[in-house]
Amino acid sequence: MKELVIIIRPEKLEKVKQILDEVNCGGMTISTVMGCGTQKGMTEESGVNTIRGFHVNINLLPKIRVEVVVPDKIVEDIITEIRDRVATGHVGDGKIFIRKIEDAVRIRTGERGRKAL
Ligand SMILES: Nc1ncnc2c1ncn2[C@@H]1O[C@H](COP(=O)(O)OP(=O)(O)OP(=O)(O)O)[C@@H](O)[C@H]1O
Ligand SMILES: [Mg+2]
């Protein structure tokens, strides 16, 4: 099992939900977050980091964080679909972080591992 932490533009959430539904993921957790990448929050339009006219070193932009734990075999499919359908080609498209998950428990039944997803 792997956990994908997918950080995307807020307007791309419906696309990502659709992709995760298509691969029959068991569940997902969504949060609204603030973040920045290598441009430190400078957008292509603004060209400079200011908040209400004051210069700031790092500007945090609203993003959506999707956490989903899935079987290993669908990880690459999800990544491919996200690259194909969520990328705009502009800076700020987001990232996918991938980590190993040791175990999972469905609290209602006690099922473990992949059965618990
Ligand atoms: N190294 C990181 N660690 C944690 N979160 C990150 C990291 N890089 C990006 N993020 C998160 O992803 C969001 C989008 O990052 P972004 O797509 O701008 O990355 P980038 O490296 O600047 O790539 P690009 O040049 O395409 O913009 C950030 O707002 C932040 O929430
Ligand atoms: Mg960036």
PDB file of C-alpha atoms and ligand atoms in Angstrom:
ATOM      1  CA  MET A   1       0.000   0.000   0.000  1.00  0.00           C
ATOM      2  CA  LYS A   2       1.073   3.567  -0.703  1.00  0.00           C
ATOM      3  CA  GLU A   3      -0.215   6.901   0.436  1.00  0.00           C
ATOM      4  CA  LEU A   4      -0.369   9.589  -2.214  1.00  0.00           C
ATOM      5  CA  VAL A   5      -0.381  13.130  -0.919  1.00  0.00           C
ATOM      6  CA  ILE A   6      -1.606  15.137  -3.885  1.00  0.00           C
ATOM      7  CA  ILE A   7      -1.376  18.932  -3.661  1.00  0.00           C
ATOM      8  CA  ILE A   8      -3.343  20.691  -6.378  1.00  0.00           C
ATOM      9  CA  ARG A   9      -4.976  23.941  -7.418  1.00  0.00           C
ATOM     10  CA  PRO A  10      -8.416  24.242  -5.729  1.00  0.00           C
ATOM     11  CA  GLU A  11     -10.208  24.288  -9.105  1.00  0.00           C
ATOM     12  CA  LYS A  12      -8.733  20.869  -9.945  1.00  0.00           C
ATOM     13  CA  LEU A  13     -10.349  19.039  -7.025  1.00  0.00           C
ATOM     14  CA  GLU A  14     -13.319  17.744  -9.049  1.00  0.00           C
ATOM     15  CA  LYS A  15     -10.959  16.292 -11.683  1.00  0.00           C
ATOM     16  CA  VAL A  16      -8.893  14.495  -9.032  1.00  0.00           C
ATOM     17  CA  LYS A  17     -12.036  13.157  -7.302  1.00  0.00           C
ATOM     18  CA  GLN A  18     -13.204  11.841 -10.676  1.00  0.00           C
ATOM     19  CA  ILE A  19      -9.865  10.104 -11.296  1.00  0.00           C
ATOM     20  CA  LEU A  20      -9.877   8.509  -7.828  1.00  0.00           C
ATOM     21  CA  ASP A  21     -13.470   7.362  -8.353  1.00  0.00           C
ATOM     22  CA  GLU A  22     -12.510   5.780 -11.701  1.00  0.00           C
ATOM     23  CA  VAL A  23      -9.776   3.679 -10.057  1.00  0.00           C
ATOM     24  CA  ASN A  24     -12.180   2.671  -7.268  1.00  0.00           C
ATOM     25  CA  CYS A  25     -10.120   4.052  -4.433  1.00  0.00           C
ATOM     26  CA  GLY A  26     -11.573   3.086  -1.070  1.00  0.00           C
ATOM     27  CA  GLY A  27     -11.663   6.563   0.412  1.00  0.00           C
ATOM     28  CA  MET A  28      -9.885   9.876   0.523  1.00  0.00           C
ATOM     29  CA  THR A  29      -9.191  12.794   2.840  1.00  0.00           C
ATOM     30  CA  ILE A  30      -9.329  16.360   1.554  1.00  0.00           C
ATOM     31  CA  SER A  31      -8.025  19.480   3.267  1.00  0.00           C
ATOM     32  CA  THR A  32      -7.686  23.081   2.298  1.00  0.00           C
ATOM     33  CA  VAL A  33      -4.116  24.230   2.888  1.00  0.00           C
ATOM     34  CA  MET A  34      -1.807  27.131   2.146  1.00  0.00           C
ATOM     35  CA  GLY A  35       1.502  26.523   0.463  1.00  0.00           C
ATOM     36  CA  CYS A  36       4.230  27.555  -1.913  1.00  0.00           C
ATOM     37  CA  GLY A  37       6.730  25.849  -4.174  1.00  0.00           C
ATOM     38  CA  THR A  38       9.942  27.001  -5.785  1.00  0.00           C
ATOM     39  CA  GLN A  39       8.498  30.385  -6.833  1.00  0.00           C
ATOM     40  CA  LYS A  40       7.730  31.084  -3.159  1.00  0.00           C
ATOM     41  CA  GLY A  41       4.158  31.976  -4.041  1.00  0.00           C
ATOM     42  CA  MET A  42       4.968  34.442  -6.802  1.00  0.00           C
ATOM     43  CA  THR A  43       2.329  33.951  -9.499  1.00  0.00           C
ATOM     44  CA  GLU A  44       2.874  34.419 -13.226  1.00  0.00           C
ATOM     45  CA  GLU A  45       0.420  37.344 -13.133  1.00  0.00           C
ATOM     46  CA  SER A  46       1.681  39.162 -10.044  1.00  0.00           C
ATOM     47  CA  GLY A  47       5.394  38.773 -10.845  1.00  0.00           C
ATOM     48  CA  VAL A  48       6.221  40.044  -7.347  1.00  0.00           C
ATOM     49  CA  ASN A  49       5.436  38.896  -3.812  1.00  0.00           C
ATOM     50  CA  THR A  50       3.208  41.482  -2.203  1.00  0.00           C
ATOM     51  CA  ILE A  51       0.314  41.313   0.227  1.00  0.00           C
ATOM     52  CA  ARG A  52      -1.814  44.490   0.193  1.00  0.00           C
ATOM     53  CA  GLY A  53       1.118  46.360  -1.334  1.00  0.00           C
ATOM     54  CA  PHE A  54       3.762  45.201   1.203  1.00  0.00           C
ATOM     55  CA  HIS A  55       6.666  43.094   0.012  1.00  0.00           C
ATOM     56  CA  VAL A  56       6.902  39.591   1.531  1.00  0.00           C
ATOM     57  CA  ASN A  57       9.631  36.958   1.074  1.00  0.00           C
ATOM     58  CA  ILE A  58       7.179  34.062   0.877  1.00  0.00           C
ATOM     59  CA  ASN A  59       3.579  34.316  -0.268  1.00  0.00           C
ATOM     60  CA  LEU A  60       1.369  31.324   0.553  1.00  0.00           C
ATOM     61  CA  LEU A  61      -1.328  30.428  -1.960  1.00  0.00           C
ATOM     62  CA  PRO A  62      -4.472  28.367  -1.307  1.00  0.00           C
ATOM     63  CA  LYS A  63      -4.135  24.725  -2.384  1.00  0.00           C
ATOM     64  CA  ILE A  64      -6.057  21.509  -1.835  1.00  0.00           C
ATOM     65  CA  ARG A  65      -4.375  18.508  -0.230  1.00  0.00           C
ATOM     66  CA  VAL A  66      -5.763  15.092  -1.135  1.00  0.00           C
ATOM     67  CA  GLU A  67      -4.585  12.090   0.891  1.00  0.00           C
ATOM     68  CA  VAL A  68      -5.394   8.665  -0.451  1.00  0.00           C
ATOM     69  CA  VAL A  69      -4.068   5.212   0.517  1.00  0.00           C
ATOM     70  CA  VAL A  70      -4.199   2.738  -2.370  1.00  0.00           C
ATOM     71  CA  PRO A  71      -2.805  -0.643  -3.436  1.00  0.00           C
ATOM     72  CA  ASP A  72       0.655  -0.392  -5.079  1.00  0.00           C
ATOM     73  CA  LYS A  73      -0.616  -1.583  -8.432  1.00  0.00           C
ATOM     74  CA  ILE A  74      -2.792   1.490  -9.120  1.00  0.00           C
ATOM     75  CA  VAL A  75      -0.266   4.119  -8.059  1.00  0.00           C
ATOM     76  CA  GLU A  76       1.243   4.665 -11.517  1.00  0.00           C
ATOM     77  CA  ASP A  77      -2.219   4.791 -13.146  1.00  0.00           C
ATOM     78  CA  ILE A  78      -3.266   7.568 -10.773  1.00  0.00           C
ATOM     79  CA  ILE A  79      -0.063   9.509 -11.437  1.00  0.00           C
ATOM     80  CA  THR A  80      -0.500   9.178 -15.218  1.00  0.00           C
ATOM     81  CA  GLU A  81      -4.132  10.318 -15.087  1.00  0.00           C
ATOM     82  CA  ILE A  82      -3.278  13.293 -12.902  1.00  0.00           C
ATOM     83  CA  ARG A  83      -0.415  14.302 -15.216  1.00  0.00           C
ATOM     84  CA  ASP A  84      -2.718  13.987 -18.251  1.00  0.00           C
ATOM     85  CA  ARG A  85      -5.822  15.666 -16.830  1.00  0.00           C
ATOM     86  CA  VAL A  86      -4.737  18.040 -14.065  1.00  0.00           C
ATOM     87  CA  ALA A  87      -1.568  19.665 -15.433  1.00  0.00           C
ATOM     88  CA  THR A  88      -2.053  23.114 -16.968  1.00  0.00           C
ATOM     89  CA  GLY A  89       1.622  23.491 -17.849  1.00  0.00           C
ATOM     90  CA  HIS A  90       1.857  26.629 -15.706  1.00  0.00           C
ATOM     91  CA  VAL A  91       3.807  26.946 -12.471  1.00  0.00           C
ATOM     92  CA  GLY A  92       1.830  25.943  -9.389  1.00  0.00           C
ATOM     93  CA  ASP A  93       0.227  22.791 -10.834  1.00  0.00           C
ATOM     94  CA  GLY A  94       1.206  20.988  -7.634  1.00  0.00           C
ATOM     95  CA  LYS A  95       2.964  17.822  -6.502  1.00  0.00           C
ATOM     96  CA  ILE A  96       2.390  14.228  -5.583  1.00  0.00           C
ATOM     97  CA  PHE A  97       4.292  12.815  -2.624  1.00  0.00           C
ATOM     98  CA  ILE A  98       4.324   9.033  -2.248  1.00  0.00           C
ATOM     99  CA  ARG A  99       5.016   7.063   0.896  1.00  0.00           C
ATOM    100  CA  LYS A 100       4.853   3.463   2.002  1.00  0.00           C
ATOM    101  CA  ILE A 101       2.019   2.508   4.336  1.00  0.00           C
ATOM    102  CA  GLU A 102       2.716  -0.397   6.681  1.00  0.00           C
ATOM    103  CA  ASP A 103      -0.795  -1.337   7.654  1.00  0.00           C
ATOM    104  CA  ALA A 104      -4.368  -0.124   7.893  1.00  0.00           C
ATOM    105  CA  VAL A 105      -7.317  -1.049  10.109  1.00  0.00           C
ATOM    106  CA  ARG A 106     -11.040  -0.698   9.391  1.00  0.00           C
ATOM    107  CA  ILE A 107     -12.221   0.214  12.838  1.00  0.00           C
ATOM    108  CA  ARG A 108     -15.748  -1.232  12.388  1.00  0.00           C
ATOM    109  CA  THR A 109     -14.624  -4.753  11.452  1.00  0.00           C
ATOM    110  CA  GLY A 110     -10.967  -5.044  12.422  1.00  0.00           C
ATOM    111  CA  GLU A 111      -9.982  -5.853   8.821  1.00  0.00           C
ATOM    112  CA  ARG A 112      -6.310  -5.213   8.141  1.00  0.00           C
ATOM    113  CA  GLY A 113      -4.065  -4.227   5.262  1.00  0.00           C
ATOM    114  CA  ARG A 114      -5.545  -3.912   1.776  1.00  0.00           C
ATOM    115  CA  LYS A 115      -8.872  -5.327   3.012  1.00  0.00           C
ATOM    116  CA  ALA A 116      -9.190  -2.274   5.211  1.00  0.00           C
ATOM    117  CA  LEU A 117      -8.908   0.257   2.348  1.00  0.00           C
TER     118      LEU A 117
HETATM  119  N1  LIG B   1       8.915  20.485  -1.292  1.00  0.00           N
HETATM  120  C1  LIG B   1       7.653  20.641  -0.918  1.00  0.00           C
HETATM  121  N2  LIG B   1       7.258  20.242   0.307  1.00  0.00           N
HETATM  122  C2  LIG B   1       5.966  20.362   0.718  1.00  0.00           C
HETATM  123  N3  LIG B   1       5.004  20.895  -0.051  1.00  0.00           N
HETATM  124  C3  LIG B   1       5.345  21.312  -1.262  1.00  0.00           C
HETATM  125  C4  LIG B   1       6.676  21.212  -1.773  1.00  0.00           C
HETATM  126  N4  LIG B   1       6.706  21.705  -3.030  1.00  0.00           N
HETATM  127  C5  LIG B   1       5.458  22.075  -3.301  1.00  0.00           C
HETATM  128  N5  LIG B   1       4.644  21.855  -2.246  1.00  0.00           N
HETATM  129  C6  LIG B   1       3.214  22.134  -2.175  1.00  0.00           C
HETATM  130  O1  LIG B   1       2.698  22.063  -3.495  1.00  0.00           O
HETATM  131  C7  LIG B   1       2.100  23.306  -3.852  1.00  0.00           C
HETATM  132  C8  LIG B   1       2.335  23.544  -5.314  1.00  0.00           C
HETATM  133  O2  LIG B   1       3.723  23.565  -5.571  1.00  0.00           O
HETATM  134  P1  LIG B   1       4.224  23.961  -7.007  1.00  0.00           P
HETATM  135  O3  LIG B   1       3.434  23.229  -8.020  1.00  0.00           O
HETATM  136  O4  LIG B   1       4.265  25.452  -7.135  1.00  0.00           O
HETATM  137  O5  LIG B   1       5.717  23.356  -6.955  1.00  0.00           O
HETATM  138  P2  LIG B   1       6.999  23.892  -7.729  1.00  0.00           P
HETATM  139  O6  LIG B   1       8.154  23.058  -7.280  1.00  0.00           O
HETATM  140  O7  LIG B   1       7.134  25.364  -7.523  1.00  0.00           O
HETATM  141  O8  LIG B   1       6.699  23.533  -9.253  1.00  0.00           O
HETATM  142  P3  LIG B   1       6.343  24.564 -10.431  1.00  0.00           P
HETATM  143  O9  LIG B   1       7.654  25.132 -10.850  1.00  0.00           O
HETATM  144  O10 LIG B   1       5.667  23.736 -11.459  1.00  0.00           O
HETATM  145  O11 LIG B   1       5.423  25.601  -9.842  1.00  0.00           O
HETATM  146  C9  LIG B   1       2.718  24.309  -2.921  1.00  0.00           C
HETATM  147  O12 LIG B   1       1.862  25.430  -2.740  1.00  0.00           O
HETATM  148  C10 LIG B   1       2.890  23.514  -1.646  1.00  0.00           C
HETATM  149  O13 LIG B   1       1.648  23.448  -0.967  1.00  0.00           O
HETATM  150 MG    MG B   2       5.627  26.635  -8.072  1.00  0.00          MG
END
